[in-house]
Amino acid sequence: MALLVGSVLVDTLLSHGRLDELTNMRIPNPNGPEIRAYVARPSAPGPHPTVIMIHEFWGLKPEILGKADALAQEGYIVVAPDLFRGITTSWIPRAIFNVISNPPAQVDGDLDAVYRWAASQPDVQADRIALMGFCFGGGTSIRYAVTNPSVAATVVFYGTPVTDPERLKGLGGPVLGIFGGADASIPIGIVNAFQDGLKAAGVLHQITVYDSQPHAFVEAIRRGGAPGQAWDEFVYFLEQTLKRASNGSSLPGYVRRIALDCVVPGKPEDALHVVNHLHAWLPNR
């Protein structure tokens, strides 16, 4: 035990300088110390739809920056905050300690500061800010989004989801969930409960399970296969929810219910297609 504690302390000391190389922005935080973040912007002038990208339990790492840069090339501002207040690691025991030592209330408070900062930026479309994350970040995204109905869309990459329909009714936009069929961390029963909860709450959603894929399978997004397909599905979802004239949240409740009921299993893109067609059709009727 002493060796483990000592190793964690050493890793903590070594990690403090890492964020200097990984971040390019300091965000004011009324809930605590300022938040370090990496911000990637498109080359074209704004304002742009924006995505807050939340890291895994490792903390902010170069892999997240690479995904942020890739998404910026698609026309989005991407804000990738450090929600572990200076700690990043490649060591599993330290990563677990990251989660334990940064309680949800603190993380959500910091994330709220990031969201409000992003919404105040002149090159950000304040009504088109989405949250997404991987692993720890996926669970954090949905947990925060149910408390902030201004979030335009939420994406969960294999994170522990909120399944209570009453809490999910707090969502203000559609949800994409991407999971691995062989993920021992997020059993298929939890995924099904998430989907059932979203439908019961009347939230537009698409849930995709990639067969035989383990936890954290979306790493090398440019190599094709399941990781590339999942990333492409994510980008398509953003196009439908952030770049279209409406994400469906302004539709009457009964129309949203029609869209949910029309989804064909195995075709997760259909829900948003239905919404877009209905939204174009209704004003003329």
XYZ file of C-alpha atoms in Angstrom:
285
model
C 0.000 0.000 0.000
C 2.815 2.416 0.857
C 4.411 1.709 -2.514
C 1.101 2.387 -4.275
C 0.570 5.685 -2.448
C 4.137 6.724 -3.133
C 3.766 5.905 -6.818
C 0.596 7.996 -7.044
C 2.375 10.945 -5.434
C 5.301 10.674 -7.839
C 2.963 10.449 -10.826
C 1.094 13.507 -9.542
C 4.294 15.537 -9.329
C 5.321 14.491 -12.817
C 1.933 15.327 -14.321
C 1.816 19.003 -13.410
C 4.045 20.151 -16.253
C 2.226 18.092 -18.856
C -0.735 20.451 -19.154
C 1.519 23.320 -20.200
C 2.101 21.457 -23.454
C -1.520 20.344 -23.864
C -3.515 23.525 -23.235
C -3.791 26.929 -24.873
C -6.606 28.560 -22.896
C -7.373 29.526 -19.299
C -11.062 29.756 -18.428
C -12.326 31.769 -15.424
C -14.060 29.575 -12.874
C -16.300 30.992 -10.121
C -16.426 27.507 -8.593
C -12.695 27.066 -8.048
C -9.312 27.533 -9.724
C -9.219 28.598 -13.353
C -9.707 25.779 -15.836
C -7.026 24.893 -18.348
C -8.320 23.842 -21.754
C -7.320 23.123 -25.312
C -9.378 25.030 -27.879
C -9.374 24.090 -31.574
C -10.982 26.396 -34.124
C -11.899 26.047 -37.803
C -9.897 28.079 -40.285
C -13.024 29.873 -41.562
C -14.455 32.848 -39.665
C -17.295 32.227 -37.219
C -19.592 32.110 -35.488
C -19.494 28.318 -35.356
C -21.370 25.527 -33.622
C -19.288 24.315 -30.716
C -18.505 21.014 -29.021
C -17.230 20.620 -25.465
C -15.145 17.434 -25.554
C -14.571 15.702 -22.218
C -11.584 13.456 -21.648
C -11.375 9.905 -20.304
C -10.362 8.981 -16.766
C -6.729 9.489 -17.782
C -7.276 13.231 -17.873
C -6.507 15.512 -20.806
C -4.082 13.762 -23.173
C -2.705 14.211 -26.712
C -5.259 11.733 -28.091
C -8.075 14.082 -27.099
C -6.294 17.004 -28.727
C -6.024 15.001 -31.937
C -9.761 14.361 -31.944
C -10.429 18.031 -31.203
C -8.309 19.070 -34.176
C -10.063 16.547 -36.429
C -13.470 17.861 -35.404
C -12.397 21.480 -35.902
C -11.649 20.583 -39.519
C -15.339 19.690 -39.836
C -16.322 23.258 -38.940
C -16.730 23.168 -35.163
C -15.036 25.030 -32.366
C -13.915 22.391 -29.885
C -13.214 23.099 -26.222
C -11.426 20.258 -24.408
C -11.188 21.200 -20.717
C -9.029 19.661 -18.021
C -11.593 18.548 -15.439
C -9.039 16.944 -13.116
C -7.462 20.286 -12.197
C -3.964 19.682 -13.453
C -3.596 15.901 -13.352
C -3.097 13.711 -16.403
C -1.693 10.190 -16.385
C -1.158 6.954 -18.286
C -1.255 4.810 -15.147
C -4.538 3.062 -14.297
C -4.302 3.359 -10.473
C -3.732 7.105 -10.815
C -6.575 7.369 -13.327
C -8.950 5.691 -10.883
C -7.761 8.083 -8.189
C -8.478 10.966 -10.578
C -12.148 10.016 -10.634
C -12.376 9.406 -6.890
C -10.638 12.646 -5.944
C -12.702 14.841 -8.282
C -16.313 14.396 -7.104
C -19.230 14.863 -9.524
C -20.380 18.138 -7.936
C -16.937 19.673 -8.476
C -16.644 18.352 -12.030
C -20.127 19.563 -12.958
C -19.402 22.984 -11.468
C -16.222 23.287 -13.512
C -18.044 22.073 -16.604
C -20.737 24.680 -16.057
C -18.034 27.359 -16.042
C -16.678 25.980 -19.329
C -20.141 25.950 -20.891
C -20.883 29.535 -19.836
C -17.488 30.719 -21.053
C -18.013 29.051 -24.434
C -21.489 30.565 -24.793
C -20.027 34.037 -24.193
C -17.414 33.841 -26.955
C -18.118 35.979 -30.047
C -17.193 33.220 -32.508
C -19.492 30.643 -30.854
C -23.131 30.058 -31.778
C -24.386 30.085 -28.216
C -27.545 28.109 -28.993
C -25.562 25.327 -30.686
C -23.219 23.997 -28.040
C -23.010 20.224 -27.702
C -21.370 18.074 -25.043
C -19.559 14.850 -25.756
C -17.061 12.631 -24.041
C -15.309 9.299 -23.874
C -15.527 6.842 -20.961
C -15.490 9.101 -17.868
C -16.253 11.977 -20.216
C -19.249 10.225 -21.746
C -20.893 9.679 -18.390
C -20.036 13.217 -17.337
C -21.580 14.642 -20.515
C -24.996 13.094 -19.973
C -24.935 13.742 -16.226
C -24.330 17.454 -16.773
C -26.632 17.777 -19.785
C -29.704 16.659 -17.832
C -29.164 19.698 -15.588
C -28.711 22.221 -18.406
C -31.505 22.265 -21.014
C -29.533 24.773 -23.101
C -27.174 21.989 -24.232
C -28.101 21.481 -27.892
C -26.991 17.841 -28.169
C -25.190 15.223 -26.098
C -22.917 12.375 -27.194
C -21.906 9.472 -24.972
C -18.986 7.325 -26.098
C -19.115 4.244 -23.818
C -19.715 6.184 -20.605
C -21.960 5.177 -17.718
C -25.285 6.778 -18.673
C -28.181 8.278 -16.789
C -31.106 5.851 -17.147
C -33.826 7.482 -15.021
C -36.513 8.873 -17.382
C -37.370 11.677 -14.962
C -33.792 12.943 -15.007
C -33.509 12.446 -18.758
C -36.505 14.733 -19.265
C -34.122 17.554 -18.361
C -32.324 17.172 -21.688
C -32.876 20.005 -24.148
C -31.611 18.259 -27.276
C -31.070 14.866 -28.910
C -28.632 12.203 -27.736
C -26.207 9.886 -29.498
C -24.868 6.885 -27.614
C -22.038 4.731 -28.966
C -21.087 1.543 -27.143
C -19.038 -1.605 -27.659
C -20.830 -4.932 -27.703
C -17.949 -6.580 -25.821
C -17.536 -3.797 -23.260
C -17.412 -5.400 -19.819
C -17.499 -1.952 -18.186
C -20.859 -0.988 -19.708
C -22.960 -4.187 -20.043
C -25.625 -4.304 -22.726
C -28.295 -4.248 -20.025
C -27.212 -0.745 -19.034
C -27.226 0.342 -22.681
C -30.767 -0.998 -23.089
C -31.881 0.775 -19.909
C -30.405 4.011 -21.275
C -32.320 3.633 -24.519
C -35.550 2.760 -22.711
C -35.130 5.764 -20.428
C -34.586 8.135 -23.349
C -37.656 6.866 -25.142
C -39.789 7.088 -21.999
C -38.576 10.666 -21.524
C -39.474 11.589 -25.110
C -35.887 12.448 -26.028
C -34.793 12.063 -29.637
C -31.898 9.643 -29.655
C -29.870 7.102 -31.531
C -28.006 4.334 -29.753
C -25.519 2.200 -31.652
C -23.772 -0.876 -30.292
C -20.725 -1.976 -32.289
C -20.565 -5.746 -32.082
C -17.422 -7.348 -30.643
C -15.895 -3.985 -29.743
C -14.380 -3.511 -26.269
C -14.439 -0.485 -24.019
C -12.656 2.602 -25.381
C -12.540 1.264 -28.940
C -12.669 4.683 -30.633
C -8.997 5.566 -30.533
C -7.411 5.607 -33.997
C -10.312 7.257 -35.813
C -8.547 7.435 -39.170
C -7.817 3.717 -39.474
C -11.313 2.792 -40.572
C -13.146 -0.206 -39.184
C -15.427 0.216 -36.174
C -13.512 3.212 -34.730
C -13.754 5.094 -38.021
C -17.409 4.168 -38.484
C -18.271 5.334 -34.969
C -16.466 8.627 -35.532
C -18.261 9.141 -38.848
C -21.587 8.452 -37.132
C -20.712 11.065 -34.523
C -19.837 13.670 -37.164
C -23.055 12.914 -39.047
C -25.046 13.338 -35.838
C -23.486 16.762 -35.266
C -24.315 17.784 -38.820
C -27.949 16.878 -38.224
C -28.229 18.522 -34.805
C -25.925 21.547 -34.868
C -25.671 22.531 -38.522
C -29.335 22.143 -39.456
C -31.856 24.940 -38.906
C -33.341 23.022 -36.000
C -32.357 20.093 -33.817
C -35.986 19.111 -33.339
C -36.280 20.422 -29.798
C -38.739 23.111 -30.927
C -41.137 20.574 -32.411
C -44.380 19.791 -30.585
C -44.149 16.854 -28.228
C -46.445 14.676 -30.307
C -44.245 15.186 -33.379
C -41.135 14.198 -31.428
C -42.984 11.065 -30.315
C -43.786 10.231 -33.959
C -40.101 10.540 -34.822
C -39.147 8.190 -31.994
C -41.764 5.638 -33.003
C -40.662 5.722 -36.649
C -37.076 4.699 -35.970
C -36.194 1.393 -37.595
C -33.879 -0.817 -35.490
C -30.429 -0.883 -37.044
C -30.881 2.490 -38.747
C -30.044 5.043 -36.057
C -29.936 7.923 -38.520
C -33.675 7.626 -39.201
C -34.820 9.522 -36.098
C -33.143 12.739 -37.147
C -34.199 12.257 -40.769
C -37.810 12.048 -39.604
C -37.376 15.188 -37.519
C -35.850 17.159 -40.382
C -38.608 16.156 -42.803
C -41.343 16.927 -40.277
C -39.793 20.261 -39.410
C -39.712 21.254 -43.083
C -43.263 20.039 -43.632
C -45.061 21.485 -40.589
C -44.630 25.234 -41.308
C -46.431 24.718 -44.632
C -49.445 23.019 -43.010
